[in-house]
XYZ file of C-alpha atoms in Angstrom:
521
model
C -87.756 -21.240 -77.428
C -89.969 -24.226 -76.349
C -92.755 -24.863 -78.950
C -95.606 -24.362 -76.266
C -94.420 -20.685 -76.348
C -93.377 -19.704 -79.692
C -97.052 -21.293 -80.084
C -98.704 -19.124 -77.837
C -97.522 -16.157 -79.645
C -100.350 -17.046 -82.089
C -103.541 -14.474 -81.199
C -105.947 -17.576 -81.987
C -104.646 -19.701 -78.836
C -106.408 -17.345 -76.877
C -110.458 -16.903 -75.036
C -110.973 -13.553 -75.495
C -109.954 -11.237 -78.703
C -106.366 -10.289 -79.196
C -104.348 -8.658 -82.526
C -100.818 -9.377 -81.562
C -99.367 -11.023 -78.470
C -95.611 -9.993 -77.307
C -93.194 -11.833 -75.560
C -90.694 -10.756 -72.263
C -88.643 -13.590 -70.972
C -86.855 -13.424 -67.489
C -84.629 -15.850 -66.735
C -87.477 -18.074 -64.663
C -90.118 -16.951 -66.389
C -92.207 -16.179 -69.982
C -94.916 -13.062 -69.765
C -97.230 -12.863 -72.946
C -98.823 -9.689 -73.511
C -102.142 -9.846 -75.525
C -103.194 -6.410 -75.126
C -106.057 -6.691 -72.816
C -104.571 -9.565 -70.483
C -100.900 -10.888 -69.783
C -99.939 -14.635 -68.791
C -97.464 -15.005 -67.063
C -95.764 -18.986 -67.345
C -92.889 -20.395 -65.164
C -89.909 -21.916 -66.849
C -89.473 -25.691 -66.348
C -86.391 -24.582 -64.603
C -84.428 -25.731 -61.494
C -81.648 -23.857 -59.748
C -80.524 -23.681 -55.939
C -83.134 -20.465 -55.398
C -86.199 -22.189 -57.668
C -87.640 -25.626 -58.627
C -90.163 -25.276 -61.074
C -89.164 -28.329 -62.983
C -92.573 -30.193 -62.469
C -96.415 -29.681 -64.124
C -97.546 -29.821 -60.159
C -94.868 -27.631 -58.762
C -95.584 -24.854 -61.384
C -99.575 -25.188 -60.838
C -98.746 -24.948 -56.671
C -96.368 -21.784 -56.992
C -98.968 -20.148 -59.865
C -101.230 -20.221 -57.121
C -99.043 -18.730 -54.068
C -98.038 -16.053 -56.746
C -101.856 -15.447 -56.904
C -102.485 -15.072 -53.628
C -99.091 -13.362 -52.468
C -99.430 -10.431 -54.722
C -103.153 -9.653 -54.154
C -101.561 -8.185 -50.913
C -99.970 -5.323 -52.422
C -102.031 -5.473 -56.132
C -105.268 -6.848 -56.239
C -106.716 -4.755 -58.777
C -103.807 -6.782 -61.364
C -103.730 -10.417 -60.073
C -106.975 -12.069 -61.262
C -106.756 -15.915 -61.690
C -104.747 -19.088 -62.610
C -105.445 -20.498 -66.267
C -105.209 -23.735 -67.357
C -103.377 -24.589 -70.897
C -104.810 -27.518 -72.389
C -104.459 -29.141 -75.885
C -100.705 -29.608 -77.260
C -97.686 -27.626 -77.196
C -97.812 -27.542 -80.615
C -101.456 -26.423 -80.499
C -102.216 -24.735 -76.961
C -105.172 -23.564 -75.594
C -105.418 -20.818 -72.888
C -108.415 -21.708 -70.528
C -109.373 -24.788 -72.355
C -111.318 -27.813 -71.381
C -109.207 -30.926 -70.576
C -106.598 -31.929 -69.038
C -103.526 -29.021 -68.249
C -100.477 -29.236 -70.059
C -99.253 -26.120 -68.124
C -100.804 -22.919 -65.950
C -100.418 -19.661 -66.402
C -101.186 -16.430 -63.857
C -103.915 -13.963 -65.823
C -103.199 -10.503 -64.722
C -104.422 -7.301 -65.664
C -102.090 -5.757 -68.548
C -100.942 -2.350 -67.842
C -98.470 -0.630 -70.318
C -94.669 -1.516 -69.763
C -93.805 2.008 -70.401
C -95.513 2.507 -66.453
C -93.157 0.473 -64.861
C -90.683 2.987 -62.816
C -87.449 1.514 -64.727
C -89.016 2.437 -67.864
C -90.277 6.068 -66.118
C -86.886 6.575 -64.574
C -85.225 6.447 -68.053
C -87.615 8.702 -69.256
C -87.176 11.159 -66.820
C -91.335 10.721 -65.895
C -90.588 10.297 -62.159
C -91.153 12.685 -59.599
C -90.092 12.819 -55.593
C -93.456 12.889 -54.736
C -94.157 9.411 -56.425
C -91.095 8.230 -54.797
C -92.793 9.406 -51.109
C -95.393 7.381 -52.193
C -93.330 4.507 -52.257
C -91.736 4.993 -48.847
C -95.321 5.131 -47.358
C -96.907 2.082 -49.325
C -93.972 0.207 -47.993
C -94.474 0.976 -44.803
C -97.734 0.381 -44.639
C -97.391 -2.882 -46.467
C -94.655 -3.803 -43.395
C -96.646 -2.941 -41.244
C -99.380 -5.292 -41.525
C -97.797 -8.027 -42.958
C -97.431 -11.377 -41.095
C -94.509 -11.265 -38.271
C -92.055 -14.314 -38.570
C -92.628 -16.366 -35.628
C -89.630 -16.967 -32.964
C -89.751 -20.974 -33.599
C -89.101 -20.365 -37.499
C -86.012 -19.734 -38.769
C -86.715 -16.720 -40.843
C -84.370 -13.935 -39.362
C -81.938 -16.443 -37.881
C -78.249 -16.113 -38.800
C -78.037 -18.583 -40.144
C -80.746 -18.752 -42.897
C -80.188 -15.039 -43.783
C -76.548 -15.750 -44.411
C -77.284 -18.854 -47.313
C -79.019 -16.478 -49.802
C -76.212 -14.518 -49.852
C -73.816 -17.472 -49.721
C -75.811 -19.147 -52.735
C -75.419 -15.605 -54.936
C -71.447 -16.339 -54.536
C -72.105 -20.171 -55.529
C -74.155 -18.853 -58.558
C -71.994 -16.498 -59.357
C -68.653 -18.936 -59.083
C -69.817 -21.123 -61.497
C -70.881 -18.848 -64.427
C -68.417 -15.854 -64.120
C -65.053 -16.183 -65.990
C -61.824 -13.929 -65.544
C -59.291 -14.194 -62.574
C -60.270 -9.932 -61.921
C -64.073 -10.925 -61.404
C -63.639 -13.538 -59.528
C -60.886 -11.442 -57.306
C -63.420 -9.443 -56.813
C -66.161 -11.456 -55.845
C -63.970 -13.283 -53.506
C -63.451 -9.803 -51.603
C -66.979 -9.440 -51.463
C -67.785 -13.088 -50.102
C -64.930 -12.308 -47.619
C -66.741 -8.783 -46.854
C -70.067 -10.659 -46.330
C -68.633 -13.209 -43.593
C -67.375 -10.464 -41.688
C -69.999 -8.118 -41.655
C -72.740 -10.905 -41.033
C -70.207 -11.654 -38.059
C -70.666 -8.501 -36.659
C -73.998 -8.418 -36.824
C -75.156 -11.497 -35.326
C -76.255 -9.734 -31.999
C -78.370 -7.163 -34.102
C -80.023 -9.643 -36.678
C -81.220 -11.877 -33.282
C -82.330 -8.191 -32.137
C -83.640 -7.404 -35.436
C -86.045 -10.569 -35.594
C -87.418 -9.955 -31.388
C -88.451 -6.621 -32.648
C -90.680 -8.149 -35.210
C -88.758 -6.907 -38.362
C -88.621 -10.230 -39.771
C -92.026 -10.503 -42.091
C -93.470 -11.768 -44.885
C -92.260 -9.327 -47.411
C -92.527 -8.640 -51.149
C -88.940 -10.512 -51.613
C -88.119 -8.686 -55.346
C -89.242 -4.755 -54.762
C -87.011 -3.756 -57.465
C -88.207 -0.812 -60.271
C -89.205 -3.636 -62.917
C -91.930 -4.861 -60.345
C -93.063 -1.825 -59.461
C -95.660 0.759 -61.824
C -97.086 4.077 -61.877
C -100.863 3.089 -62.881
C -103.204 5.780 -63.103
C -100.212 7.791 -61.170
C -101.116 5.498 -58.076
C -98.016 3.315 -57.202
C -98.260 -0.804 -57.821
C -96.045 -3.058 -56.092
C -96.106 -6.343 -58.050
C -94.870 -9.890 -58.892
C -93.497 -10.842 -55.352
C -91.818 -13.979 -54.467
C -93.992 -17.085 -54.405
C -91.079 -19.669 -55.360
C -89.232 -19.575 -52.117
C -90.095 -18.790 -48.751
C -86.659 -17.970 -47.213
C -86.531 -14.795 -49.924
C -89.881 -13.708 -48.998
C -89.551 -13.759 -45.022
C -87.067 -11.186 -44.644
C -85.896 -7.980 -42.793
C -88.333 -5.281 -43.614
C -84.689 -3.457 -44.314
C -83.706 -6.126 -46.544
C -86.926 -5.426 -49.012
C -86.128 -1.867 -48.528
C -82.175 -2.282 -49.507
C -83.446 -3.250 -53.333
C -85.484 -0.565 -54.641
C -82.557 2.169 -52.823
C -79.664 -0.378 -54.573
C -81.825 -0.384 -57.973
C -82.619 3.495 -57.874
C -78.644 3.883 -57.101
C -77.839 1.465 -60.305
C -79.746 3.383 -62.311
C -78.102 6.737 -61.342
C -80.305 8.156 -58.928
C -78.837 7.583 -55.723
C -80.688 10.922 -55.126
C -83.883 8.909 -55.017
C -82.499 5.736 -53.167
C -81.602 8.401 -50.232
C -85.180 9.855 -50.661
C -86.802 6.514 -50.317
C -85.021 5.187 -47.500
C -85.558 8.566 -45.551
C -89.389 8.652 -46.298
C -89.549 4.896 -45.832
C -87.979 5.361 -41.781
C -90.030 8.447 -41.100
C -93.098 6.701 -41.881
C -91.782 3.084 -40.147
C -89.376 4.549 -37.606
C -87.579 1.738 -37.953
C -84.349 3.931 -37.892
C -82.892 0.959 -35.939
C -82.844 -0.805 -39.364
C -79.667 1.193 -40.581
C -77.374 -1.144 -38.713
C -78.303 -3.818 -40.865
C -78.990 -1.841 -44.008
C -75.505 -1.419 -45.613
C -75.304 -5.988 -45.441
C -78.518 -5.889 -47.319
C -77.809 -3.335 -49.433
C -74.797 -5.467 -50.770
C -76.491 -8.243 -50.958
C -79.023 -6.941 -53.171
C -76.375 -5.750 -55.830
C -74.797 -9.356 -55.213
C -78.378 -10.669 -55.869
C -78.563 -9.106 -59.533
C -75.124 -9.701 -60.315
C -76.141 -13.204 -59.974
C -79.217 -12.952 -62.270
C -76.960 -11.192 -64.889
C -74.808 -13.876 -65.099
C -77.489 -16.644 -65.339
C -79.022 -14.725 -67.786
C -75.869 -14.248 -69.812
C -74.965 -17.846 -69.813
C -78.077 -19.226 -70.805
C -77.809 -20.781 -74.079
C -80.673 -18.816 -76.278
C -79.383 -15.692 -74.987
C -77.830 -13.637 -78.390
C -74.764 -11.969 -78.568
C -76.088 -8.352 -77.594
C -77.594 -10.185 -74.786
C -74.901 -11.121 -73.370
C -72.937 -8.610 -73.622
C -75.270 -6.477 -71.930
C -76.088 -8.760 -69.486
C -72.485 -8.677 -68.388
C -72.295 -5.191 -68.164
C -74.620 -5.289 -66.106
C -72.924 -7.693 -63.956
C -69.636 -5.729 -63.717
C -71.449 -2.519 -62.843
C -73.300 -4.000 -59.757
C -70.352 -5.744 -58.377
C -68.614 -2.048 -58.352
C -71.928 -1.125 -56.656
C -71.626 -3.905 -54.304
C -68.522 -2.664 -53.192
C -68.847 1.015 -52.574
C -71.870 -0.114 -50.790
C -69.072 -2.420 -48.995
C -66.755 0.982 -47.909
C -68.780 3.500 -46.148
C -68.401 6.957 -45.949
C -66.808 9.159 -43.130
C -69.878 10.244 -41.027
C -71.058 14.070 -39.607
C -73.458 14.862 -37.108
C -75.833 17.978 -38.003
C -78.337 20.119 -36.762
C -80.501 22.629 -38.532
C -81.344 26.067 -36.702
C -83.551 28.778 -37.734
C -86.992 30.249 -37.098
C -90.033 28.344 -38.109
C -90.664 28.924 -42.137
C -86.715 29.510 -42.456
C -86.562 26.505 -44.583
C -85.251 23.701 -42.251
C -86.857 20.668 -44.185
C -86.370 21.646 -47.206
C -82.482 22.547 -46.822
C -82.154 18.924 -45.051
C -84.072 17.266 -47.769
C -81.625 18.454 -50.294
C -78.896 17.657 -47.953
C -79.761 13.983 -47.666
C -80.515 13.462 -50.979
C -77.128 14.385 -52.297
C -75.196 12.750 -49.031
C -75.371 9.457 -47.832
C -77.560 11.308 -44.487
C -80.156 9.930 -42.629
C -82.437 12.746 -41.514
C -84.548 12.714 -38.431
C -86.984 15.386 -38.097
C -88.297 17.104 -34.494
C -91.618 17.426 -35.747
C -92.537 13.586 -36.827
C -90.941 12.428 -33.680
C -93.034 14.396 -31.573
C -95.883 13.453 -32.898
C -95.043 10.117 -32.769
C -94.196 10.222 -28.973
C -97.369 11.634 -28.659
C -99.352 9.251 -30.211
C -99.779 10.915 -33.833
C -98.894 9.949 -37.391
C -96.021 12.252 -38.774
C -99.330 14.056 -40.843
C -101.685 13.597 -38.390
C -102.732 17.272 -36.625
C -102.504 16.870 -32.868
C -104.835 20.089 -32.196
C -102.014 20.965 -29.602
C -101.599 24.377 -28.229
C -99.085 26.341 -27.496
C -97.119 24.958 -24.343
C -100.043 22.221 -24.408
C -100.374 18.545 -25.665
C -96.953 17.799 -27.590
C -95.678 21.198 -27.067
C -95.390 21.148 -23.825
C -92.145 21.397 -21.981
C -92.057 18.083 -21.166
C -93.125 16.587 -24.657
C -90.594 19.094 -26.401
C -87.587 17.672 -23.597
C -88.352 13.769 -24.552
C -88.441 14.640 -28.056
C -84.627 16.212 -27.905
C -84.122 12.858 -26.155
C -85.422 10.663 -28.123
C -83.515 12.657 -31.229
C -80.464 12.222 -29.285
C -80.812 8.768 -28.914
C -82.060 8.081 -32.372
C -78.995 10.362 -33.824
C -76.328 8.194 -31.796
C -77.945 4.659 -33.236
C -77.301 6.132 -36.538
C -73.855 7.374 -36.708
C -72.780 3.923 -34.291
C -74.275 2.874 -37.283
C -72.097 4.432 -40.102
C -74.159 7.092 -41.310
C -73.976 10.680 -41.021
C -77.469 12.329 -39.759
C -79.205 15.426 -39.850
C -81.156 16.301 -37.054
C -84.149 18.925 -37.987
C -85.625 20.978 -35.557
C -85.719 24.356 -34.524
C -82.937 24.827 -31.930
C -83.523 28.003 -31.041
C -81.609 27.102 -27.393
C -77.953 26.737 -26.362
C -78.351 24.170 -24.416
C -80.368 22.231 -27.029
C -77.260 22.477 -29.235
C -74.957 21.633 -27.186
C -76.087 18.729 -26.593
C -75.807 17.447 -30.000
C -72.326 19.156 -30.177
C -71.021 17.123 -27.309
C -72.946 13.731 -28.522
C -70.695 14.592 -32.118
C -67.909 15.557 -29.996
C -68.316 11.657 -27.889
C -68.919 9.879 -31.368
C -65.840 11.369 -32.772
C -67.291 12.732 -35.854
C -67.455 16.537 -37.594
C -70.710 18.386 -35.617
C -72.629 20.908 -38.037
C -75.345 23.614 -38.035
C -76.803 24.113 -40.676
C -78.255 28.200 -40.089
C -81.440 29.084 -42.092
C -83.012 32.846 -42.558
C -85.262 34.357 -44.402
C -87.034 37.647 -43.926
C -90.174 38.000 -41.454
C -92.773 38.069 -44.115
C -91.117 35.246 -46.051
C -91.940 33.250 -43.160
C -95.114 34.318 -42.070
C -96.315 33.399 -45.662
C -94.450 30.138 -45.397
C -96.164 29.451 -42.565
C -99.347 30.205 -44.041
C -99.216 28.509 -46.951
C -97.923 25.054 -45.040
C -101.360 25.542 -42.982
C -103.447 26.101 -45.812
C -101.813 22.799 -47.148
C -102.229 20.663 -44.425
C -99.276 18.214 -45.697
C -96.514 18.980 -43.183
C -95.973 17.253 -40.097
C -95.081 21.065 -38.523
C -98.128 22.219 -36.522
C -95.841 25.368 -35.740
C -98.172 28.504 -36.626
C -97.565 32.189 -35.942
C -98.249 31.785 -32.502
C -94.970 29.445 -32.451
C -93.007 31.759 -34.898
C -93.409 34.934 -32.584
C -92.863 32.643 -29.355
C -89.537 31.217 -30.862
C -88.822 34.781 -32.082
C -88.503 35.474 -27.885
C -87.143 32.929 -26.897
C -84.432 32.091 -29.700
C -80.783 32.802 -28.792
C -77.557 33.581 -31.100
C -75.296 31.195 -31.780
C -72.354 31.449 -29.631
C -67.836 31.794 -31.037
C -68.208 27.839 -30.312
C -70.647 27.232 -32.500
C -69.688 30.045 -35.308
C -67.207 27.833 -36.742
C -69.523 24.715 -36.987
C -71.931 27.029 -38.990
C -73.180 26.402 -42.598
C -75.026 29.788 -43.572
C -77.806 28.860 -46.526
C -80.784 31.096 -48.034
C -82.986 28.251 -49.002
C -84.538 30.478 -51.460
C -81.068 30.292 -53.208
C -79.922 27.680 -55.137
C -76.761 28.878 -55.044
C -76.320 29.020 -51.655
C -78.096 25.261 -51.396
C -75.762 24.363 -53.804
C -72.755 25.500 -51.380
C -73.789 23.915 -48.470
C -74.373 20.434 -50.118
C -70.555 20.671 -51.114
C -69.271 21.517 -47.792
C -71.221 18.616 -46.286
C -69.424 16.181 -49.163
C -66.328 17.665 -47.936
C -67.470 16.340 -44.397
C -67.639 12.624 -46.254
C -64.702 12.400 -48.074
C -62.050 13.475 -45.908
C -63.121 13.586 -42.142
């Protein structure tokens, strides 16, 4: 440990009172906790991703850090501190001249960050939702990558994930790992191959921004139950202009590491409903490698460096190991299905997709957030629409099927299976989606829910009450759908999964017929 450090675990070095002061090293980085304030210092360090091997270069990148995460967490980022006196002898916000700078932040408690709360079981799908919309949001409005830049190119995305193999190459040792790895770098060419039309497309549609660059569970925390994005990239611009899909592909590959893929297919779901950026998925399974690639490649720097202990180590390259297996089931996707839900309103449509997606590898799109959103609305946002008015009308409800249609085939082209939620009370409606399955050449489902008329007339009520749905569908709707709904037909009986979403049983039942779908269509 450098002596400027082990000296600044001394309480005295600091302005303002502190009883103990606790050290976490990453492998660019030292954070000193003193209770009331942490400080975080960059390593004198230089590697193909970072240079931080200067006094001037550490000051400049101390800065963008500052300004770069007041984006997403204000409230936490609050200045750059000089260190002056010795390393020996340190001072934190001293007079004089700097001997090195350090970013003050707002301590919170590391038991709030979400890899600490996913070990202890303290998250919930709801703070995960929250995620999905912050993220959004944060896309949204942050700065669009110019077309003269090269940010998006082919090129330039393609030499992060190059330099993880070069990394990687020169630490790993074993002639299985590096088998391995060589599959994946082999996997990577070809698939970035591929894609060249649909990153060009990707960065004309604006989806190349100035991201968070690291949105993995250790940089994000539950503070006062409100969700904090924090410590984005400030050392290198080419990780920090990226696909919006690309940030995304982290937290889903981190929550899958950390066994809940459950969560990862929550997130992503929650993240396109709120973006509609559904176009994203063709990209998403490159990124999503990538990102395991990108920690395998931190485990083995870590591992290799030479204060690291034995336990270290050894854990370090366990971790390694397990995210090059995730890197390549990532790598093999799943057989895909196409499916529809059908059932009255308050049958339990959402909720039986939700749990469908969350234990498939299904990308849900829902009839009720994309009419609203062809209308104008956010997918919470009340339209005030009437019956066979506004985004209910005959018209709306016909470009909504469409634009489900279209938004289904994108996805499966893409390698996904999808659920489609909506009512589909009509024949035709269903056919449709049975002959788009039927032209894709994958496994078409319905997914049938019931319930009896008072369960969903309080249903109903209750979703009104709460105001947090995107359905606007009242009892007007229910006893209009009631009239108009007709029976499946023999054609459709043998695409049918039958569930009681009251049931968890029956949930249970159709989640294993859909895995069926995945393993061996």
């Amino acid at each position: 440990m450098p002596a400027i450090i082990q000296a600044l675990l001394d309480p005295r070095c600091y302005p303002h009172p502190v009883q103990a002061v606790r050290l976490i090293e990453t492998h660019i980085s030292w954070l000193l906790l003193t209770g009331s304030f942490a400080y975080k210092i960059k390593k004198p360090v230089q590697f193909e991703f970072v240079d931080f091997h200067t006094l001037d270069r550490r000051r400049h990148y101390c800065l963008e850090e500052l300004r770069l995460n007041r984006r997403l967490a204000p409230e936490i980022y609050l200045d750059v501190v000089p260190i002056t006196g010795t390393p020996a002898s340190p001072v934190v916000g001293g007079e004089g001249t700097a001997i090195e700078y350090a970013v003050r932040m707002r301590e919170f408690s590391q038991d709030d960050l979400l890899d600490h709360r996913l070990a202890a079981d303290r998250i919930t799908p709801q703070h995960i939702d929250a995620l999905g919309d912050i993220c959004a949001r944060f896309h949204a409005q942050a700065a669009i990558a110019v077309d003269a830049s090269p940010y998006g190119n082919s090129e330039q995305l393609l030499a992060p994930a190059l330099g993880n193999f070069r990394a990687i190459d020169q630490l790993v040792r074993g002639d299985e790992a590096h088998a391995r790895v060589e599959q994946l770098r082999a996997w990577t060419l070809a698939e970035h191959a591929r894609l060249i039309d649909i990153f060009a497309r990707r960065k004309q549609d604006h989806r190349i921004r100035e991201c968070h660059g690291d949105m993995h569970l250790g940089n994000i925390a539950l503070i006062g139950e409100r969700i904090t994005v924090f410590d984005c990239i400030e050392f290198n611009d080419d990780f920090r202009w990226i696909d919006v899909m690309n940030e995304m592909a982290f937290a889903i590959m981190d929550l899958a590491a950390r066994g809940r893929p459950d969560f990862g297919q929550r997130l992503l779901n929650r993240y396109l409903e709120s973006s509609a950026d559904y176009a994203g998925v063709a990209v998403l399974r490159f990124y999503l490698v990538y990102r395991a690639l990108v920690r395998a490649k931190v485990s083995c720097i870590r591992a290799c460096q030479s204060q690291a202990d034995a336990q270290v180590r050894e854990e370090q390259w366990r971790d390694f190991t397990q995210h090059i297996a995730l890197a390549e089931s990532f790598a093999h996707p799943h057989p895909a299905f196409l499916a529809i839900t059908c059932g009255l309103s308050g049958s339990g449509k959402t909720h039986a997709s939700q749990t469908a997606l969350e234990h498939t590898h299904a990308i849900r799109i829902r009839s009720d957030v994309e009419r609203k959103r062809l209308g104008g609305f956010s997918p919470f946002e009340s339209s005030g629409s009437a019956l066979d008015q506004g985004i209910y009308s005959a018209q709306m409800s016909d470009a909504t099927f469409a634009r489900l249609a279209d938004l289904a085939r994108g996805i499966v082209a893409a390698g996904y299976s999808v659920i489609v939620d909506a009512a589909f009370i009509r024949r035709d409606r269903r056919a449709t989606f049975r002959d788009l399955a039927a032209a894709l050449h994958v496994p078409f489902v319905v997914i049938q829910c019931s319930a009896d008329e008072e369960v969903l007339a309080a249903r109903i009520e209750r979703r009104r009450i709460a105001g947090s749905d995107a359905s606007e569908a009242g009892l007007d709707i229910l006893r209009e759908q009631k009239r108009l709904a007709q029976p499946l037909d023999l054609a459709e009986l043998g695409a049918v999964i039958t569930v009681n979403t009251a049931d968890a049983d029956s949930m249970q039942a159709m989640v294993e017929r859909l895995l069926v779908l995945e393993r061996c269509n």
